[in-house]
Amino acid sequence: MLSTVTIIPRSDVRAVTEVFEDGERHFLGEQRDFRRHPLLAEFLAETVRVGIAWVRLGPGQTLEPHGHPTRSMILVCRGSGVLLDNGEKPLNEGDIVLVPAGYPHGFRGLDPDGVEGLSIQFEGLGLYEDVENPRVKFEK
């Protein structure tokens, strides 16, 4: 089981570009199924209530280190940033960030456009679905 934050580059998720059905070739473009990567397959639950949110940090904006009671996956869709995890780790378009439950982490958007993505939680409510009772605890 995962014990630290892990970044998986999109290129590490094996691509499928075509399938054959009844002897006929069908072009798929580029399809990368998360369950085809061993860490992602282990991280994803079989049955879940999924919480999904668009996230964005502009250039220089920081989401301070925090933790939450549920594991979380962040898909970096556009731009670049850094993961704040015992130093700074680069985040690039297409990266997949796996965050174990309770693990402290944060993010910062970089120039010129910041970073945008999807934040996905697999157990219970999304982190900010109930804004009166967010499911995060920021570090002091």
mmCIF file with all atom_site columns, C-alpha atoms in Angstrom:
data_model
loop_
_atom_site.group_PDB
_atom_site.id
_atom_site.type_symbol
_atom_site.label_atom_id
_atom_site.label_alt_id
_atom_site.label_comp_id
_atom_site.label_asym_id
_atom_site.label_entity_id
_atom_site.label_seq_id
_atom_site.pdbx_PDB_ins_code
_atom_site.Cartn_x
_atom_site.Cartn_y
_atom_site.Cartn_z
_atom_site.occupancy
_atom_site.B_iso_or_equiv
_atom_site.pdbx_formal_charge
_atom_site.auth_seq_id
_atom_site.auth_comp_id
_atom_site.auth_asym_id
_atom_site.auth_atom_id
_atom_site.pdbx_PDB_model_num
ATOM 1   C CA . MET A 1 1   ? 0.000   0.000  0.000   1.00 0.00 ? 1   MET A CA 1
ATOM 2   C CA . LEU A 1 2   ? 1.198   3.513  -0.805  1.00 0.00 ? 2   LEU A CA 1
ATOM 3   C CA . SER A 1 3   ? 2.866   5.378  2.090   1.00 0.00 ? 3   SER A CA 1
ATOM 4   C CA . THR A 1 4   ? 4.051   8.613  0.412   1.00 0.00 ? 4   THR A CA 1
ATOM 5   C CA . VAL A 1 5   ? 2.818   10.945 -2.301  1.00 0.00 ? 5   VAL A CA 1
ATOM 6   C CA . THR A 1 6   ? 3.667   9.502  -5.704  1.00 0.00 ? 6   THR A CA 1
ATOM 7   C CA . ILE A 1 7   ? 3.778   11.234 -9.096  1.00 0.00 ? 7   ILE A CA 1
ATOM 8   C CA . ILE A 1 8   ? 3.128   9.057  -12.136 1.00 0.00 ? 8   ILE A CA 1
ATOM 9   C CA . PRO A 1 9   ? 3.947   10.655 -15.506 1.00 0.00 ? 9   PRO A CA 1
ATOM 10  C CA . ARG A 1 10  ? 1.299   10.075 -18.158 1.00 0.00 ? 10  ARG A CA 1
ATOM 11  C CA . SER A 1 11  ? 3.971   8.348  -20.250 1.00 0.00 ? 11  SER A CA 1
ATOM 12  C CA . ASP A 1 12  ? 4.238   5.623  -17.567 1.00 0.00 ? 12  ASP A CA 1
ATOM 13  C CA . VAL A 1 13  ? 0.621   4.578  -18.166 1.00 0.00 ? 13  VAL A CA 1
ATOM 14  C CA . ARG A 1 14  ? 0.760   2.263  -21.183 1.00 0.00 ? 14  ARG A CA 1
ATOM 15  C CA . ALA A 1 15  ? -1.088  3.583  -24.225 1.00 0.00 ? 15  ALA A CA 1
ATOM 16  C CA . VAL A 1 16  ? -3.483  1.600  -26.371 1.00 0.00 ? 16  VAL A CA 1
ATOM 17  C CA . THR A 1 17  ? -4.008  3.049  -29.845 1.00 0.00 ? 17  THR A CA 1
ATOM 18  C CA . GLU A 1 18  ? -6.090  0.384  -31.533 1.00 0.00 ? 18  GLU A CA 1
ATOM 19  C CA . VAL A 1 19  ? -8.280  -2.624 -30.871 1.00 0.00 ? 19  VAL A CA 1
ATOM 20  C CA . PHE A 1 20  ? -9.483  -5.422 -33.103 1.00 0.00 ? 20  PHE A CA 1
ATOM 21  C CA . GLU A 1 21  ? -13.071 -6.592 -33.078 1.00 0.00 ? 21  GLU A CA 1
ATOM 22  C CA . ASP A 1 22  ? -14.224 -9.373 -35.385 1.00 0.00 ? 22  ASP A CA 1
ATOM 23  C CA . GLY A 1 23  ? -10.937 -9.024 -37.267 1.00 0.00 ? 23  GLY A CA 1
ATOM 24  C CA . GLU A 1 24  ? -11.475 -5.321 -37.923 1.00 0.00 ? 24  GLU A CA 1
ATOM 25  C CA . ARG A 1 25  ? -9.012  -2.711 -36.679 1.00 0.00 ? 25  ARG A CA 1
ATOM 26  C CA . HIS A 1 26  ? -10.444 0.251  -34.739 1.00 0.00 ? 26  HIS A CA 1
ATOM 27  C CA . PHE A 1 27  ? -8.263  3.317  -34.120 1.00 0.00 ? 27  PHE A CA 1
ATOM 28  C CA . LEU A 1 28  ? -8.624  4.769  -30.590 1.00 0.00 ? 28  LEU A CA 1
ATOM 29  C CA . GLY A 1 29  ? -6.355  7.786  -30.716 1.00 0.00 ? 29  GLY A CA 1
ATOM 30  C CA . GLU A 1 30  ? -4.487  7.569  -27.415 1.00 0.00 ? 30  GLU A CA 1
ATOM 31  C CA . GLN A 1 31  ? -6.223  5.720  -24.586 1.00 0.00 ? 31  GLN A CA 1
ATOM 32  C CA . ARG A 1 32  ? -4.442  5.209  -21.261 1.00 0.00 ? 32  ARG A CA 1
ATOM 33  C CA . ASP A 1 33  ? -6.529  3.182  -18.816 1.00 0.00 ? 33  ASP A CA 1
ATOM 34  C CA . PHE A 1 34  ? -5.404  3.869  -15.240 1.00 0.00 ? 34  PHE A CA 1
ATOM 35  C CA . ARG A 1 35  ? -5.939  0.259  -14.195 1.00 0.00 ? 35  ARG A CA 1
ATOM 36  C CA . ARG A 1 36  ? -3.209  -0.798 -16.641 1.00 0.00 ? 36  ARG A CA 1
ATOM 37  C CA . HIS A 1 37  ? -0.571  0.743  -14.321 1.00 0.00 ? 37  HIS A CA 1
ATOM 38  C CA . PRO A 1 38  ? 0.173   -1.371 -11.200 1.00 0.00 ? 38  PRO A CA 1
ATOM 39  C CA . LEU A 1 39  ? 0.256   1.505  -8.655  1.00 0.00 ? 39  LEU A CA 1
ATOM 40  C CA . LEU A 1 40  ? -2.870  3.116  -10.089 1.00 0.00 ? 40  LEU A CA 1
ATOM 41  C CA . ALA A 1 41  ? -4.686  -0.220 -10.169 1.00 0.00 ? 41  ALA A CA 1
ATOM 42  C CA . GLU A 1 42  ? -3.823  -0.763 -6.490  1.00 0.00 ? 42  GLU A CA 1
ATOM 43  C CA . PHE A 1 43  ? -4.838  2.817  -5.574  1.00 0.00 ? 43  PHE A CA 1
ATOM 44  C CA . LEU A 1 44  ? -8.253  2.738  -7.260  1.00 0.00 ? 44  LEU A CA 1
ATOM 45  C CA . ALA A 1 45  ? -11.032 1.033  -5.330  1.00 0.00 ? 45  ALA A CA 1
ATOM 46  C CA . GLU A 1 46  ? -13.369 -1.391 -7.066  1.00 0.00 ? 46  GLU A CA 1
ATOM 47  C CA . THR A 1 47  ? -16.586 0.226  -5.783  1.00 0.00 ? 47  THR A CA 1
ATOM 48  C CA . VAL A 1 48  ? -16.681 3.821  -4.566  1.00 0.00 ? 48  VAL A CA 1
ATOM 49  C CA . ARG A 1 49  ? -18.568 7.071  -4.152  1.00 0.00 ? 49  ARG A CA 1
ATOM 50  C CA . VAL A 1 50  ? -16.322 9.419  -6.124  1.00 0.00 ? 50  VAL A CA 1
ATOM 51  C CA . GLY A 1 51  ? -15.861 13.132 -5.386  1.00 0.00 ? 51  GLY A CA 1
ATOM 52  C CA . ILE A 1 52  ? -14.424 15.114 -8.332  1.00 0.00 ? 52  ILE A CA 1
ATOM 53  C CA . ALA A 1 53  ? -13.470 18.795 -8.481  1.00 0.00 ? 53  ALA A CA 1
ATOM 54  C CA . TRP A 1 54  ? -11.669 21.039 -10.965 1.00 0.00 ? 54  TRP A CA 1
ATOM 55  C CA . VAL A 1 55  ? -8.686  22.688 -9.269  1.00 0.00 ? 55  VAL A CA 1
ATOM 56  C CA . ARG A 1 56  ? -6.510  25.620 -10.322 1.00 0.00 ? 56  ARG A CA 1
ATOM 57  C CA . LEU A 1 57  ? -3.645  27.559 -8.808  1.00 0.00 ? 57  LEU A CA 1
ATOM 58  C CA . GLY A 1 58  ? -2.508  30.653 -10.687 1.00 0.00 ? 58  GLY A CA 1
ATOM 59  C CA . PRO A 1 59  ? 1.187   31.502 -11.051 1.00 0.00 ? 59  PRO A CA 1
ATOM 60  C CA . GLY A 1 60  ? 2.669   31.874 -7.576  1.00 0.00 ? 60  GLY A CA 1
ATOM 61  C CA . GLN A 1 61  ? -0.543  30.819 -5.791  1.00 0.00 ? 61  GLN A CA 1
ATOM 62  C CA . THR A 1 62  ? -0.026  28.213 -3.069  1.00 0.00 ? 62  THR A CA 1
ATOM 63  C CA . LEU A 1 63  ? -2.289  25.649 -1.450  1.00 0.00 ? 63  LEU A CA 1
ATOM 64  C CA . GLU A 1 64  ? -0.512  25.263 1.892   1.00 0.00 ? 64  GLU A CA 1
ATOM 65  C CA . PRO A 1 65  ? 0.396   21.790 3.167   1.00 0.00 ? 65  PRO A CA 1
ATOM 66  C CA . HIS A 1 66  ? -2.617  19.928 4.499   1.00 0.00 ? 66  HIS A CA 1
ATOM 67  C CA . GLY A 1 67  ? -3.933  16.409 4.947   1.00 0.00 ? 67  GLY A CA 1
ATOM 68  C CA . HIS A 1 68  ? -7.331  14.774 4.611   1.00 0.00 ? 68  HIS A CA 1
ATOM 69  C CA . PRO A 1 69  ? -8.943  11.561 5.845   1.00 0.00 ? 69  PRO A CA 1
ATOM 70  C CA . THR A 1 70  ? -9.302  10.045 2.385   1.00 0.00 ? 70  THR A CA 1
ATOM 71  C CA . ARG A 1 71  ? -6.837  9.201  -0.336  1.00 0.00 ? 71  ARG A CA 1
ATOM 72  C CA . SER A 1 72  ? -6.852  11.585 -3.250  1.00 0.00 ? 72  SER A CA 1
ATOM 73  C CA . MET A 1 73  ? -5.753  11.567 -6.887  1.00 0.00 ? 73  MET A CA 1
ATOM 74  C CA . ILE A 1 74  ? -4.861  14.758 -8.754  1.00 0.00 ? 74  ILE A CA 1
ATOM 75  C CA . LEU A 1 75  ? -4.718  14.681 -12.554 1.00 0.00 ? 75  LEU A CA 1
ATOM 76  C CA . VAL A 1 76  ? -2.624  17.575 -13.872 1.00 0.00 ? 76  VAL A CA 1
ATOM 77  C CA . CYS A 1 77  ? -4.531  18.692 -16.976 1.00 0.00 ? 77  CYS A CA 1
ATOM 78  C CA . ARG A 1 78  ? -2.783  21.929 -17.925 1.00 0.00 ? 78  ARG A CA 1
ATOM 79  C CA . GLY A 1 79  ? 0.201   24.043 -16.969 1.00 0.00 ? 79  GLY A CA 1
ATOM 80  C CA . SER A 1 80  ? 2.874   23.323 -14.395 1.00 0.00 ? 80  SER A CA 1
ATOM 81  C CA . GLY A 1 81  ? 3.399   23.544 -10.691 1.00 0.00 ? 81  GLY A CA 1
ATOM 82  C CA . VAL A 1 82  ? 5.193   21.967 -7.769  1.00 0.00 ? 82  VAL A CA 1
ATOM 83  C CA . LEU A 1 83  ? 4.170   19.436 -5.172  1.00 0.00 ? 83  LEU A CA 1
ATOM 84  C CA . LEU A 1 84  ? 5.149   20.605 -1.686  1.00 0.00 ? 84  LEU A CA 1
ATOM 85  C CA . ASP A 1 85  ? 6.320   17.385 -0.009  1.00 0.00 ? 85  ASP A CA 1
ATOM 86  C CA . ASN A 1 86  ? 9.538   17.623 2.027   1.00 0.00 ? 86  ASN A CA 1
ATOM 87  C CA . GLY A 1 87  ? 10.820  20.058 -0.585  1.00 0.00 ? 87  GLY A CA 1
ATOM 88  C CA . GLU A 1 88  ? 9.466   20.742 -4.055  1.00 0.00 ? 88  GLU A CA 1
ATOM 89  C CA . LYS A 1 89  ? 8.766   18.189 -6.782  1.00 0.00 ? 89  LYS A CA 1
ATOM 90  C CA . PRO A 1 90  ? 7.845   19.319 -10.312 1.00 0.00 ? 90  PRO A CA 1
ATOM 91  C CA . LEU A 1 91  ? 4.349   18.724 -11.677 1.00 0.00 ? 91  LEU A CA 1
ATOM 92  C CA . ASN A 1 92  ? 3.729   18.710 -15.403 1.00 0.00 ? 92  ASN A CA 1
ATOM 93  C CA . GLU A 1 93  ? 0.750   18.359 -17.686 1.00 0.00 ? 93  GLU A CA 1
ATOM 94  C CA . GLY A 1 94  ? -0.342  14.731 -17.733 1.00 0.00 ? 94  GLY A CA 1
ATOM 95  C CA . ASP A 1 95  ? 1.124   13.790 -14.336 1.00 0.00 ? 95  ASP A CA 1
ATOM 96  C CA . ILE A 1 96  ? -0.988  11.803 -11.888 1.00 0.00 ? 96  ILE A CA 1
ATOM 97  C CA . VAL A 1 97  ? -0.442  12.528 -8.181  1.00 0.00 ? 97  VAL A CA 1
ATOM 98  C CA . LEU A 1 98  ? -1.476  9.851  -5.675  1.00 0.00 ? 98  LEU A CA 1
ATOM 99  C CA . VAL A 1 99  ? -1.922  11.098 -2.091  1.00 0.00 ? 99  VAL A CA 1
ATOM 100 C CA . PRO A 1 100 ? -2.418  8.580  0.744   1.00 0.00 ? 100 PRO A CA 1
ATOM 101 C CA . ALA A 1 101 ? -5.009  9.358  3.422   1.00 0.00 ? 101 ALA A CA 1
ATOM 102 C CA . GLY A 1 102 ? -3.614  11.668 6.113   1.00 0.00 ? 102 GLY A CA 1
ATOM 103 C CA . TYR A 1 103 ? -0.394  12.456 4.215   1.00 0.00 ? 103 TYR A CA 1
ATOM 104 C CA . PRO A 1 104 ? 0.624   16.162 4.424   1.00 0.00 ? 104 PRO A CA 1
ATOM 105 C CA . HIS A 1 105 ? 1.098   17.825 1.033   1.00 0.00 ? 105 HIS A CA 1
ATOM 106 C CA . GLY A 1 106 ? 0.566   21.129 -0.777  1.00 0.00 ? 106 GLY A CA 1
ATOM 107 C CA . PHE A 1 107 ? 0.865   22.675 -4.237  1.00 0.00 ? 107 PHE A CA 1
ATOM 108 C CA . ARG A 1 108 ? 2.034   25.860 -5.967  1.00 0.00 ? 108 ARG A CA 1
ATOM 109 C CA . GLY A 1 109 ? 1.294   27.051 -9.509  1.00 0.00 ? 109 GLY A CA 1
ATOM 110 C CA . LEU A 1 110 ? 4.238   28.143 -11.664 1.00 0.00 ? 110 LEU A CA 1
ATOM 111 C CA . ASP A 1 111 ? 4.655   30.792 -14.375 1.00 0.00 ? 111 ASP A CA 1
ATOM 112 C CA . PRO A 1 112 ? 3.361   31.515 -16.866 1.00 0.00 ? 112 PRO A CA 1
ATOM 113 C CA . ASP A 1 113 ? -0.139  29.974 -16.434 1.00 0.00 ? 113 ASP A CA 1
ATOM 114 C CA . GLY A 1 114 ? -0.188  28.120 -13.125 1.00 0.00 ? 114 GLY A CA 1
ATOM 115 C CA . VAL A 1 115 ? -1.540  24.592 -12.879 1.00 0.00 ? 115 VAL A CA 1
ATOM 116 C CA . GLU A 1 116 ? -5.019  23.120 -13.456 1.00 0.00 ? 116 GLU A CA 1
ATOM 117 C CA . GLY A 1 117 ? -6.379  19.671 -12.908 1.00 0.00 ? 117 GLY A CA 1
ATOM 118 C CA . LEU A 1 118 ? -8.936  17.351 -11.409 1.00 0.00 ? 118 LEU A CA 1
ATOM 119 C CA . SER A 1 119 ? -8.948  16.373 -7.729  1.00 0.00 ? 119 SER A CA 1
ATOM 120 C CA . ILE A 1 120 ? -10.612 13.025 -7.132  1.00 0.00 ? 120 ILE A CA 1
ATOM 121 C CA . GLN A 1 121 ? -11.485 11.385 -3.806  1.00 0.00 ? 121 GLN A CA 1
ATOM 122 C CA . PHE A 1 122 ? -12.670 7.805  -3.521  1.00 0.00 ? 122 PHE A CA 1
ATOM 123 C CA . GLU A 1 123 ? -14.341 7.534  -0.122  1.00 0.00 ? 123 GLU A CA 1
ATOM 124 C CA . GLY A 1 124 ? -17.153 9.716  1.156   1.00 0.00 ? 124 GLY A CA 1
ATOM 125 C CA . LEU A 1 125 ? -17.699 13.349 0.227   1.00 0.00 ? 125 LEU A CA 1
ATOM 126 C CA . GLY A 1 126 ? -15.336 15.447 -1.858  1.00 0.00 ? 126 GLY A CA 1
ATOM 127 C CA . LEU A 1 127 ? -12.866 17.509 0.190   1.00 0.00 ? 127 LEU A CA 1
ATOM 128 C CA . TYR A 1 128 ? -14.852 20.753 -0.134  1.00 0.00 ? 128 TYR A CA 1
ATOM 129 C CA . GLU A 1 129 ? -18.267 19.380 -1.080  1.00 0.00 ? 129 GLU A CA 1
ATOM 130 C CA . ASP A 1 130 ? -19.610 20.665 2.255   1.00 0.00 ? 130 ASP A CA 1
ATOM 131 C CA . VAL A 1 131 ? -17.910 24.071 2.500   1.00 0.00 ? 131 VAL A CA 1
ATOM 132 C CA . GLU A 1 132 ? -19.109 24.509 6.098   1.00 0.00 ? 132 GLU A CA 1
ATOM 133 C CA . ASN A 1 133 ? -17.238 21.336 7.099   1.00 0.00 ? 133 ASN A CA 1
ATOM 134 C CA . PRO A 1 134 ? -14.261 20.838 4.760   1.00 0.00 ? 134 PRO A CA 1
ATOM 135 C CA . ARG A 1 135 ? -12.518 17.482 5.009   1.00 0.00 ? 135 ARG A CA 1
ATOM 136 C CA . VAL A 1 136 ? -8.998  18.952 5.283   1.00 0.00 ? 136 VAL A CA 1
ATOM 137 C CA . LYS A 1 137 ? -6.679  19.883 8.108   1.00 0.00 ? 137 LYS A CA 1
ATOM 138 C CA . PHE A 1 138 ? -3.981  22.428 7.301   1.00 0.00 ? 138 PHE A CA 1
ATOM 139 C CA . GLU A 1 139 ? -0.590  22.137 8.962   1.00 0.00 ? 139 GLU A CA 1
ATOM 140 C CA . LYS A 1 140 ? 0.480   24.802 11.393  1.00 0.00 ? 140 LYS A CA 1
#
